[in-house]
mmCIF file of C-alpha atoms in Angstrom:
data_model
loop_
_atom_site.group_PDB
_atom_site.id
_atom_site.type_symbol
_atom_site.label_atom_id
_atom_site.label_comp_id
_atom_site.label_asym_id
_atom_site.label_seq_id
_atom_site.Cartn_x
_atom_site.Cartn_y
_atom_site.Cartn_z
ATOM 1 C CA MET A 1 -148.007 51.447 -41.969
ATOM 2 C CA ALA A 2 -144.527 51.098 -40.496
ATOM 3 C CA THR A 3 -144.955 54.264 -38.422
ATOM 4 C CA ASN A 4 -148.261 52.959 -37.085
ATOM 5 C CA ALA A 5 -146.612 49.690 -35.957
ATOM 6 C CA ASN A 6 -143.766 51.671 -34.337
ATOM 7 C CA SER A 7 -146.231 53.863 -32.417
ATOM 8 C CA VAL A 8 -148.154 50.806 -31.193
ATOM 9 C CA GLU A 9 -144.919 49.212 -29.982
ATOM 10 C CA LYS A 10 -143.906 52.461 -28.313
ATOM 11 C CA VAL A 11 -147.249 52.718 -26.482
ATOM 12 C CA ALA A 12 -146.988 49.070 -25.381
ATOM 13 C CA ALA A 13 -143.468 49.646 -24.014
ATOM 14 C CA GLN A 14 -144.602 52.727 -22.099
ATOM 15 C CA ARG A 15 -147.511 50.760 -20.630
ATOM 16 C CA LYS A 16 -145.180 47.961 -19.501
ATOM 17 C CA GLU A 17 -142.950 50.502 -17.779
ATOM 18 C CA ARG A 18 -145.910 52.061 -15.961
ATOM 19 C CA LEU A 19 -147.085 48.612 -14.830
ATOM 20 C CA ARG A 20 -143.611 47.773 -13.500
ATOM 21 C CA ALA A 21 -143.495 51.063 -11.622
ATOM 22 C CA LEU A 22 -146.945 50.473 -10.133
ATOM 23 C CA ARG A 23 -146.003 46.934 -9.114
ATOM 24 C CA ALA A 24 -142.824 48.172 -7.436
ATOM 25 C CA ALA A 25 -144.713 50.950 -5.625
ATOM 26 C CA SER A 26 -147.344 48.522 -4.344
ATOM 27 C CA GLU A 27 -144.649 46.142 -3.063
ATOM 28 C CA ILE A 28 -142.946 48.996 -1.212
ATOM 29 C CA SER A 29 -146.216 50.250 0.300
ATOM 30 C CA ASN A 30 -147.157 46.719 1.453
ATOM 31 C CA GLY A 31 -143.788 46.298 3.113
ATOM 32 C CA HIS A 32 -142.611 43.578 0.779
ATOM 33 C CA GLY A 33 -139.217 44.673 -0.453
ATOM 34 C CA SER A 34 -138.248 43.036 -3.690
ATOM 35 C CA SER A 35 -134.872 41.405 -3.673
ATOM 36 C CA GLU A 36 -132.615 41.587 -6.671
ATOM 37 C CA GLU A 37 -132.557 37.827 -7.096
ATOM 38 C CA ASP A 38 -136.301 37.735 -7.856
ATOM 39 C CA ALA A 39 -137.168 38.048 -11.468
ATOM 40 C CA PRO A 40 -139.579 40.863 -12.365
ATOM 41 C CA GLY A 41 -143.153 39.660 -12.756
ATOM 42 C CA GLU A 42 -142.592 36.531 -10.636
ATOM 43 C CA GLU A 43 -143.784 35.871 -7.121
ATOM 44 C CA PRO A 44 -141.048 36.012 -4.498
ATOM 45 C CA LYS A 45 -139.832 32.577 -3.449
ATOM 46 C CA GLY A 46 -141.138 31.241 -0.167
ATOM 47 C CA GLU A 47 -143.831 33.920 0.151
ATOM 48 C CA THR A 48 -147.454 32.998 -0.186
ATOM 49 C CA GLU A 49 -150.542 35.091 -0.605
ATOM 50 C CA PRO A 50 -151.185 37.213 2.503
ATOM 51 C CA GLU A 51 -153.774 35.686 4.826
ATOM 52 C CA GLN A 52 -157.167 37.281 4.610
ATOM 53 C CA ASP A 53 -158.361 39.081 7.694
ATOM 54 C CA LEU A 54 -161.449 37.168 8.835
ATOM 55 C CA ARG A 55 -163.951 38.838 11.091
ATOM 56 C CA PHE A 56 -166.965 37.050 12.500
ATOM 57 C CA ARG A 57 -169.853 39.426 13.033
ATOM 58 C CA ASN A 58 -172.840 37.091 12.935
ATOM 59 C CA TYR A 59 -171.118 33.739 13.206
ATOM 60 C CA LEU A 60 -169.859 32.250 16.454
ATOM 61 C CA PRO A 61 -166.762 30.224 15.606
ATOM 62 C CA ARG A 62 -166.411 26.781 17.177
ATOM 63 C CA ASP A 63 -162.686 26.491 16.661
ATOM 64 C CA LYS A 64 -160.458 28.062 19.332
ATOM 65 C CA GLN A 65 -158.077 29.587 16.795
ATOM 66 C CA PHE A 66 -160.860 31.786 15.415
ATOM 67 C CA GLU A 67 -162.097 33.054 18.797
ATOM 68 C CA PRO A 68 -159.964 36.239 18.743
ATOM 69 C CA ARG A 69 -161.466 37.197 15.379
ATOM 70 C CA LYS A 70 -164.996 37.274 16.764
ATOM 71 C CA LEU A 71 -166.389 40.807 16.887
ATOM 72 C CA ALA A 72 -168.620 42.147 19.615
ATOM 73 C CA PRO A 73 -172.216 42.771 18.534
ATOM 74 C CA PRO A 74 -172.875 46.357 17.523
ATOM 75 C CA SER A 75 -174.540 48.565 20.081
ATOM 76 C CA LEU A 76 -177.617 50.373 18.924
ATOM 77 C CA PRO A 77 -177.816 54.094 19.640
ATOM 78 C CA MET A 78 -180.342 55.056 22.262
ATOM 79 C CA PHE A 79 -182.987 57.573 21.330
ATOM 80 C CA ASP A 80 -186.074 58.987 22.972
ATOM 81 C CA ASP A 81 -189.311 57.898 21.398
ATOM 82 C CA PRO A 82 -191.539 60.990 21.134
ATOM 83 C CA LEU A 83 -194.700 58.867 21.049
ATOM 84 C CA SER A 84 -193.937 56.971 24.250
ATOM 85 C CA SER A 85 -193.082 60.115 26.217
ATOM 86 C CA ALA A 86 -196.249 62.016 25.239
ATOM 87 C CA PRO A 87 -199.263 61.277 27.485
ATOM 88 C CA LEU A 88 -202.232 59.679 25.770
ATOM 89 C CA PRO A 89 -205.505 61.615 25.846
ATOM 90 C CA THR A 90 -207.854 59.824 28.256
ATOM 91 C CA ASP A 91 -211.028 61.860 27.600
ATOM 92 C CA ARG A 92 -212.034 59.676 24.653
ATOM 93 C CA THR A 93 -214.275 56.770 25.611
ATOM 94 C CA GLU A 94 -214.160 54.844 22.352
ATOM 95 C CA ASP A 95 -211.289 52.760 21.094
ATOM 96 C CA PRO A 96 -209.314 54.567 18.350
ATOM 97 C CA ILE A 97 -208.938 51.335 16.387
ATOM 98 C CA LEU A 98 -212.695 50.993 16.096
ATOM 99 C CA SER A 99 -212.986 54.520 14.716
ATOM 100 C CA ILE A 100 -210.547 53.644 11.936
ATOM 101 C CA ALA A 101 -212.188 50.344 10.979
ATOM 102 C CA PRO A 102 -215.483 50.369 9.097
ATOM 103 C CA LYS A 103 -218.561 49.720 11.201
ATOM 104 C CA LYS A 104 -219.765 46.641 9.330
ATOM 105 C CA ALA A 105 -217.181 45.145 7.043
ATOM 106 C CA ASN A 106 -219.454 42.364 5.798
ATOM 107 C CA TRP A 107 -222.711 44.243 5.193
ATOM 108 C CA ASP A 108 -222.765 43.255 1.527
ATOM 109 C CA LEU A 109 -222.362 39.579 2.391
ATOM 110 C CA ARG A 110 -225.200 39.732 4.893
ATOM 111 C CA ARG A 111 -227.454 41.368 2.299
ATOM 112 C CA ASP A 112 -226.686 38.700 -0.311
ATOM 113 C CA VAL A 113 -227.242 35.771 2.040
ATOM 114 C CA ALA A 114 -230.290 37.113 3.922
ATOM 115 C CA LYS A 115 -232.902 35.250 1.798
ATOM 116 C CA LYS A 116 -231.037 31.963 2.076
ATOM 117 C CA LEU A 117 -230.727 32.393 5.830
ATOM 118 C CA GLU A 118 -234.499 32.975 6.179
ATOM 119 C CA LYS A 119 -235.230 29.799 4.238
ATOM 120 C CA LEU A 120 -232.710 27.853 6.334
ATOM 121 C CA GLU A 121 -234.215 29.194 9.578
ATOM 122 C CA ARG A 122 -237.695 28.005 8.542
ATOM 123 C CA ARG A 123 -236.356 24.538 7.696
ATOM 124 C CA THR A 124 -234.522 24.380 11.012
ATOM 125 C CA GLN A 125 -237.679 25.263 12.956
ATOM 126 C CA ARG A 126 -239.681 22.579 11.098
ATOM 127 C CA ALA A 127 -236.988 19.989 11.802
ATOM 128 C CA ILE A 128 -236.974 20.872 15.528
ATOM 129 C CA VAL A 129 -240.757 20.554 15.729
ATOM 130 C CA GLU A 130 -240.645 17.238 13.899
ATOM 131 C CA LEU A 131 -238.006 15.881 16.279
ATOM 132 C CA MET A 132 -240.074 16.975 19.277
ATOM 133 C CA ARG A 133 -243.109 15.143 17.854
ATOM 134 C CA TRP A 134 -241.097 12.028 17.225
ATOM 135 C CA GLN A 135 -239.693 12.010 20.791
ATOM 136 C CA SER A 136 -243.072 12.543 22.414
ATOM 137 C CA GLY A 137 -244.642 9.822 20.267
ATOM 138 C CA GLY A 138 -246.884 12.041 18.200
ATOM 139 C CA LYS A 139 -248.931 13.414 21.152
ATOM 140 C CA CYS A 140 -248.119 17.037 20.393
ATOM 141 C CA GLN A 141 -250.152 18.745 17.639
ATOM 142 C CA LEU A 142 -248.817 21.637 15.676
ATOM 143 C CA VAL A 143 -250.765 24.824 16.364
ATOM 144 C CA ARG A 144 -251.131 27.187 13.453
#
């Protein structure tokens, strides 16, 4: 059990050394030289977190200090549309949209309502005749 605890401590020490080396390498690559008076693992005194680089692609800033960070809108690449450059065939007399669409989209509705429409038409004709009689004072006789 003692050897297991020693190996765990050894692995932890090696990991700490690797982390220190990585931290030092990242400070050197970022241009932040560590001074000897700073303690390891602490932030350097007087330095704050580096300012984030803001870029405004879709937002137009109102404040003057953010104007230089505004990006120009992206330019779209130009391409030739093969459909617009090809001439359309003019020998066809019918509209191509009508050839795609069905001829009568509501044929089933017309079939189902046909009897009701006939009955309604007869009632309408009777009502028109009755109104004509009423306006003329009953002089007109219905001829059957």
